[in-house]
PDB file of C-alpha atoms in Angstrom:
ATOM      1  CA  UNK A   5     -26.082  35.062   1.968  1.00  0.00           C
ATOM      2  CA  UNK A   6     -28.541  37.176  -0.040  1.00  0.00           C
ATOM      3  CA  UNK A   7     -26.154  37.123  -3.025  1.00  0.00           C
ATOM      4  CA  UNK A   8     -26.207  33.313  -2.871  1.00  0.00           C
ATOM      5  CA  UNK A   9     -30.009  33.374  -3.009  1.00  0.00           C
ATOM      6  CA  UNK A  10     -29.830  35.529  -6.148  1.00  0.00           C
ATOM      7  CA  UNK A  11     -27.337  33.153  -7.772  1.00  0.00           C
ATOM      8  CA  UNK A  12     -29.769  30.270  -7.292  1.00  0.00           C
ATOM      9  CA  UNK A  13     -32.004  31.808  -9.939  1.00  0.00           C
ATOM     10  CA  UNK A  14     -29.260  31.112 -12.511  1.00  0.00           C
ATOM     11  CA  UNK A  15     -28.759  27.408 -11.729  1.00  0.00           C
ATOM     12  CA  UNK A  16     -29.501  25.232 -14.755  1.00  0.00           C
ATOM     13  CA  UNK A  17     -27.892  21.945 -13.641  1.00  0.00           C
ATOM     14  CA  UNK A  18     -26.765  20.057 -10.550  1.00  0.00           C
ATOM     15  CA  UNK A  19     -23.698  17.873  -9.994  1.00  0.00           C
ATOM     16  CA  UNK A  20     -23.152  15.797  -6.851  1.00  0.00           C
ATOM     17  CA  UNK A  21     -20.486  13.589  -5.305  1.00  0.00           C
ATOM     18  CA  UNK A  22     -21.620  10.321  -3.671  1.00  0.00           C
ATOM     19  CA  UNK A  23     -19.615   9.481  -0.547  1.00  0.00           C
ATOM     20  CA  UNK A  24     -20.070  12.219   2.037  1.00  0.00           C
ATOM     21  CA  UNK A  25     -22.776  14.011   0.018  1.00  0.00           C
ATOM     22  CA  UNK A  26     -25.464  11.646  -1.298  1.00  0.00           C
ATOM     23  CA  UNK A  27     -24.456   9.106   1.341  1.00  0.00           C
ATOM     24  CA  UNK A  28     -22.802   9.406   4.709  1.00  0.00           C
ATOM     25  CA  UNK A  29     -19.031   9.389   4.752  1.00  0.00           C
ATOM     26  CA  UNK A  30     -19.057   5.894   6.253  1.00  0.00           C
ATOM     27  CA  UNK A  31     -18.877   2.633   4.292  1.00  0.00           C
ATOM     28  CA  UNK A  32     -20.176  -0.614   5.752  1.00  0.00           C
ATOM     29  CA  UNK A  33     -18.539  -3.821   4.624  1.00  0.00           C
ATOM     30  CA  UNK A  34     -20.931  -6.716   4.067  1.00  0.00           C
ATOM     31  CA  UNK A  35     -20.148 -10.363   4.794  1.00  0.00           C
ATOM     32  CA  UNK A  36     -19.087 -10.919   1.193  1.00  0.00           C
ATOM     33  CA  UNK A  37     -16.828  -7.865   1.249  1.00  0.00           C
ATOM     34  CA  UNK A  38     -19.221  -5.650  -0.705  1.00  0.00           C
ATOM     35  CA  UNK A  39     -19.131  -1.997   0.340  1.00  0.00           C
ATOM     36  CA  UNK A  40     -22.561  -0.702   1.324  1.00  0.00           C
ATOM     37  CA  UNK A  41     -23.843   2.858   1.375  1.00  0.00           C
ATOM     38  CA  UNK A  42     -27.099   4.415   2.509  1.00  0.00           C
ATOM     39  CA  UNK A  43     -29.191   6.877   0.523  1.00  0.00           C
ATOM     40  CA  UNK A  44     -31.494   9.537   1.934  1.00  0.00           C
ATOM     41  CA  UNK A  45     -35.041   9.225   0.563  1.00  0.00           C
ATOM     42  CA  UNK A  46     -35.664  12.974   0.876  1.00  0.00           C
ATOM     43  CA  UNK A  47     -32.600  13.620  -1.270  1.00  0.00           C
ATOM     44  CA  UNK A  48     -33.999  11.107  -3.765  1.00  0.00           C
ATOM     45  CA  UNK A  49     -37.391  12.812  -3.805  1.00  0.00           C
ATOM     46  CA  UNK A  50     -35.756  16.163  -4.542  1.00  0.00           C
ATOM     47  CA  UNK A  51     -33.565  14.663  -7.278  1.00  0.00           C
ATOM     48  CA  UNK A  52     -36.570  13.096  -8.993  1.00  0.00           C
ATOM     49  CA  UNK A  53     -38.485  16.385  -8.741  1.00  0.00           C
ATOM     50  CA  UNK A  54     -35.558  18.325 -10.230  1.00  0.00           C
ATOM     51  CA  UNK A  55     -35.247  15.854 -13.114  1.00  0.00           C
ATOM     52  CA  UNK A  56     -38.995  16.064 -13.793  1.00  0.00           C
ATOM     53  CA  UNK A  57     -38.667  19.849 -13.805  1.00  0.00           C
ATOM     54  CA  UNK A  58     -35.998  19.706 -16.510  1.00  0.00           C
ATOM     55  CA  UNK A  59     -32.753  20.074 -14.555  1.00  0.00           C
ATOM     56  CA  UNK A  60     -29.911  17.900 -15.859  1.00  0.00           C
ATOM     57  CA  UNK A  61     -28.173  16.131 -12.984  1.00  0.00           C
ATOM     58  CA  UNK A  62     -24.798  14.425 -12.907  1.00  0.00           C
ATOM     59  CA  UNK A  63     -23.202  12.311 -10.248  1.00  0.00           C
ATOM     60  CA  UNK A  64     -19.410  12.139 -10.273  1.00  0.00           C
ATOM     61  CA  UNK A  65     -17.744   9.715  -7.875  1.00  0.00           C
ATOM     62  CA  UNK A  66     -14.395   8.107  -7.368  1.00  0.00           C
ATOM     63  CA  UNK A  67     -16.167   5.019  -6.087  1.00  0.00           C
ATOM     64  CA  UNK A  68     -17.644   2.155  -8.039  1.00  0.00           C
ATOM     65  CA  UNK A  69     -21.034   0.593  -7.360  1.00  0.00           C
ATOM     66  CA  UNK A  70     -23.580  -0.583  -9.876  1.00  0.00           C
ATOM     67  CA  UNK A  71     -26.164  -0.644  -7.084  1.00  0.00           C
ATOM     68  CA  UNK A  72     -25.628   3.054  -6.403  1.00  0.00           C
ATOM     69  CA  UNK A  73     -25.693   3.795 -10.144  1.00  0.00           C
ATOM     70  CA  UNK A  74     -29.001   1.924 -10.462  1.00  0.00           C
ATOM     71  CA  UNK A  75     -30.522   3.861  -7.535  1.00  0.00           C
ATOM     72  CA  UNK A  76     -29.921   7.188  -9.252  1.00  0.00           C
ATOM     73  CA  UNK A  77     -30.837   5.890 -12.697  1.00  0.00           C
ATOM     74  CA  UNK A  78     -34.232   4.957 -11.233  1.00  0.00           C
ATOM     75  CA  UNK A  79     -34.601   8.569 -10.095  1.00  0.00           C
ATOM     76  CA  UNK A  80     -33.950   9.823 -13.626  1.00  0.00           C
ATOM     77  CA  UNK A  81     -30.253  10.736 -13.382  1.00  0.00           C
ATOM     78  CA  UNK A  82     -28.798  10.224 -16.859  1.00  0.00           C
ATOM     79  CA  UNK A  83     -25.192  11.184 -16.166  1.00  0.00           C
ATOM     80  CA  UNK A  84     -23.397   8.919 -13.711  1.00  0.00           C
ATOM     81  CA  UNK A  85     -19.608   8.900 -13.740  1.00  0.00           C
ATOM     82  CA  UNK A  86     -17.897   6.352 -11.470  1.00  0.00           C
ATOM     83  CA  UNK A  87     -14.306   5.304 -10.744  1.00  0.00           C
ATOM     84  CA  UNK A  88     -13.342   8.878 -11.609  1.00  0.00           C
ATOM     85  CA  UNK A  89      -9.913  10.350 -10.933  1.00  0.00           C
ATOM     86  CA  UNK A  90     -10.358  13.654 -12.807  1.00  0.00           C
ATOM     87  CA  UNK A  91     -13.761  15.084 -11.946  1.00  0.00           C
ATOM     88  CA  UNK A  92     -13.186  18.211 -14.049  1.00  0.00           C
ATOM     89  CA  UNK A  93     -13.080  16.120 -17.256  1.00  0.00           C
ATOM     90  CA  UNK A  94     -16.416  14.553 -16.342  1.00  0.00           C
ATOM     91  CA  UNK A  95     -17.844  17.987 -15.606  1.00  0.00           C
ATOM     92  CA  UNK A  96     -16.716  19.189 -19.042  1.00  0.00           C
ATOM     93  CA  UNK A  97     -18.351  16.162 -20.697  1.00  0.00           C
ATOM     94  CA  UNK A  98     -21.598  16.831 -18.804  1.00  0.00           C
ATOM     95  CA  UNK A  99     -21.524  20.526 -19.751  1.00  0.00           C
ATOM     96  CA  UNK A 100     -20.955  19.743 -23.421  1.00  0.00           C
ATOM     97  CA  UNK A 101     -23.720  17.134 -23.582  1.00  0.00           C
ATOM     98  CA  UNK A 102     -26.207  19.428 -21.836  1.00  0.00           C
ATOM     99  CA  UNK A 103     -25.134  22.744 -23.386  1.00  0.00           C
ATOM    100  CA  UNK A 104     -24.761  24.326 -19.949  1.00  0.00           C
ATOM    101  CA  UNK A 105     -22.066  26.768 -18.823  1.00  0.00           C
ATOM    102  CA  UNK A 106     -20.014  26.237 -15.675  1.00  0.00           C
ATOM    103  CA  UNK A 107     -21.384  29.382 -14.022  1.00  0.00           C
ATOM    104  CA  UNK A 108     -24.871  27.826 -14.162  1.00  0.00           C
ATOM    105  CA  UNK A 109     -23.881  24.640 -12.329  1.00  0.00           C
ATOM    106  CA  UNK A 110     -24.355  23.969  -8.632  1.00  0.00           C
ATOM    107  CA  UNK A 111     -21.888  21.334  -7.399  1.00  0.00           C
ATOM    108  CA  UNK A 112     -21.904  19.768  -3.951  1.00  0.00           C
ATOM    109  CA  UNK A 113     -18.771  18.067  -2.661  1.00  0.00           C
ATOM    110  CA  UNK A 114     -17.300  17.303   0.728  1.00  0.00           C
ATOM    111  CA  UNK A 115     -13.605  16.440   0.477  1.00  0.00           C
ATOM    112  CA  UNK A 116     -10.365  17.390  -1.256  1.00  0.00           C
ATOM    113  CA  UNK A 117     -11.090  15.179  -4.289  1.00  0.00           C
ATOM    114  CA  UNK A 118     -13.855  17.699  -5.067  1.00  0.00           C
ATOM    115  CA  UNK A 119     -11.656  20.791  -4.767  1.00  0.00           C
ATOM    116  CA  UNK A 120     -10.732  21.297  -8.449  1.00  0.00           C
ATOM    117  CA  UNK A 121     -14.201  20.601  -9.802  1.00  0.00           C
ATOM    118  CA  UNK A 122     -15.727  22.928  -7.216  1.00  0.00           C
ATOM    119  CA  UNK A 123     -13.372  25.700  -8.348  1.00  0.00           C
ATOM    120  CA  UNK A 124     -14.595  25.096 -11.920  1.00  0.00           C
ATOM    121  CA  UNK A 125     -18.317  25.722 -11.281  1.00  0.00           C
ATOM    122  CA  UNK A 126     -20.320  28.835 -10.553  1.00  0.00           C
ATOM    123  CA  UNK A 127     -21.931  27.651  -7.339  1.00  0.00           C
ATOM    124  CA  UNK A 128     -19.807  25.324  -5.200  1.00  0.00           C
ATOM    125  CA  UNK A 129     -21.631  24.050  -2.105  1.00  0.00           C
ATOM    126  CA  UNK A 130     -20.976  21.500   0.616  1.00  0.00           C
ATOM    127  CA  UNK A 131     -22.614  19.637   3.489  1.00  0.00           C
ATOM    128  CA  UNK A 132     -22.116  20.726   7.085  1.00  0.00           C
ATOM    129  CA  UNK A 133     -19.521  18.023   7.725  1.00  0.00           C
ATOM    130  CA  UNK A 134     -17.277  18.803   4.740  1.00  0.00           C
ATOM    131  CA  UNK A 135     -13.556  19.292   5.339  1.00  0.00           C
ATOM    132  CA  UNK A 136     -12.295  22.808   6.083  1.00  0.00           C
ATOM    133  CA  UNK A 137     -10.691  23.424   2.667  1.00  0.00           C
ATOM    134  CA  UNK A 138     -13.976  22.635   0.913  1.00  0.00           C
ATOM    135  CA  UNK A 139     -15.979  24.825   3.284  1.00  0.00           C
ATOM    136  CA  UNK A 140     -13.568  27.653   2.533  1.00  0.00           C
ATOM    137  CA  UNK A 141     -14.320  27.624  -1.223  1.00  0.00           C
ATOM    138  CA  UNK A 142     -18.062  26.960  -0.895  1.00  0.00           C
ATOM    139  CA  UNK A 143     -20.598  29.690  -1.522  1.00  0.00           C
ATOM    140  CA  UNK A 144     -23.043  27.797   0.688  1.00  0.00           C
ATOM    141  CA  UNK A 145     -22.615  25.312   3.529  1.00  0.00           C
ATOM    142  CA  UNK A 146     -25.756  23.294   4.176  1.00  0.00           C
ATOM    143  CA  UNK A 147     -26.937  22.897   7.741  1.00  0.00           C
ATOM    144  CA  UNK A 148     -27.394  19.193   6.872  1.00  0.00           C
ATOM    145  CA  UNK A 149     -24.620  16.615   6.856  1.00  0.00           C
ATOM    146  CA  UNK A 150     -23.757  14.301   3.982  1.00  0.00           C
ATOM    147  CA  UNK A 151     -26.377  11.602   3.486  1.00  0.00           C
ATOM    148  CA  UNK A 152     -28.757  13.451   5.801  1.00  0.00           C
ATOM    149  CA  UNK A 153     -30.619  15.790   3.457  1.00  0.00           C
ATOM    150  CA  UNK A 154     -27.956  18.223   2.208  1.00  0.00           C
ATOM    151  CA  UNK A 155     -28.852  17.447  -1.422  1.00  0.00           C
ATOM    152  CA  UNK A 156     -32.552  18.060  -0.766  1.00  0.00           C
ATOM    153  CA  UNK A 157     -31.546  21.324   0.917  1.00  0.00           C
ATOM    154  CA  UNK A 158     -29.779  22.783  -2.131  1.00  0.00           C
ATOM    155  CA  UNK A 159     -32.211  21.429  -4.727  1.00  0.00           C
ATOM    156  CA  UNK A 160     -35.192  22.786  -2.828  1.00  0.00           C
ATOM    157  CA  UNK A 161     -33.540  26.194  -2.405  1.00  0.00           C
ATOM    158  CA  UNK A 162     -32.808  26.423  -6.141  1.00  0.00           C
ATOM    159  CA  UNK A 163     -36.274  25.314  -7.158  1.00  0.00           C
ATOM    160  CA  UNK A 164     -37.950  27.687  -4.692  1.00  0.00           C
ATOM    161  CA  UNK A 165     -35.809  30.575  -5.985  1.00  0.00           C
ATOM    162  CA  UNK A 166     -37.000  29.708  -9.502  1.00  0.00           C
ATOM    163  CA  UNK A 167     -40.637  29.117  -8.457  1.00  0.00           C
ATOM    164  CA  UNK A 168     -40.372  25.465  -9.507  1.00  0.00           C
ATOM    165  CA  UNK A 169     -40.775  23.826  -6.107  1.00  0.00           C
ATOM    166  CA  UNK A 170     -44.146  22.365  -5.211  1.00  0.00           C
ATOM    167  CA  UNK A 171     -47.084  24.743  -4.996  1.00  0.00           C
ATOM    168  CA  UNK A 172     -50.443  23.700  -3.552  1.00  0.00           C
ATOM    169  CA  UNK A 173     -51.768  23.220  -7.086  1.00  0.00           C
ATOM    170  CA  UNK A 174     -48.831  21.010  -8.017  1.00  0.00           C
ATOM    171  CA  UNK A 175     -49.246  18.936  -4.877  1.00  0.00           C
ATOM    172  CA  UNK A 176     -52.906  18.334  -5.728  1.00  0.00           C
ATOM    173  CA  UNK A 177     -52.216  17.341  -9.329  1.00  0.00           C
ATOM    174  CA  UNK A 178     -48.993  15.298  -9.122  1.00  0.00           C
ATOM    175  CA  UNK A 179     -48.876  11.588  -8.577  1.00  0.00           C
ATOM    176  CA  UNK A 180     -46.040  10.626  -6.299  1.00  0.00           C
TER     177      UNK A 180
END
């Protein structure tokens, strides 16, 4: 675990899946047939803080929802890939546009659709309720489940390791 903490100092960008990571792995179906997801506000707070601190963030999902895209756009996420079948291609596009190397990317995924992209990054991570194959290749397994703060967990750990998380002075001076 101490090696993982050292690796956090080298993270320059974050990439997240949606279903099972940023939201629970459950979809509700509304009366009109629209699929609905929930979003954790603490995850959102951490994402906005990371963006404000200069970390590029991408979201890569196989799902499609303009409402979800808008939620993360409002938090400052500039790279949102949806209806994706090949997550590695999206990762490569994100890396090229942000001039960041794969070894400096922390990715969080939860299921087999994330397997190849997780093998392509330096720091693969997952929520507590990820499937066994994903846990096996992860360098860190959050003690939080998908949609319940696992994203906040990894962002906060990275930012603390890099002395970019909130200090008392920052808390006094920042408008939330």
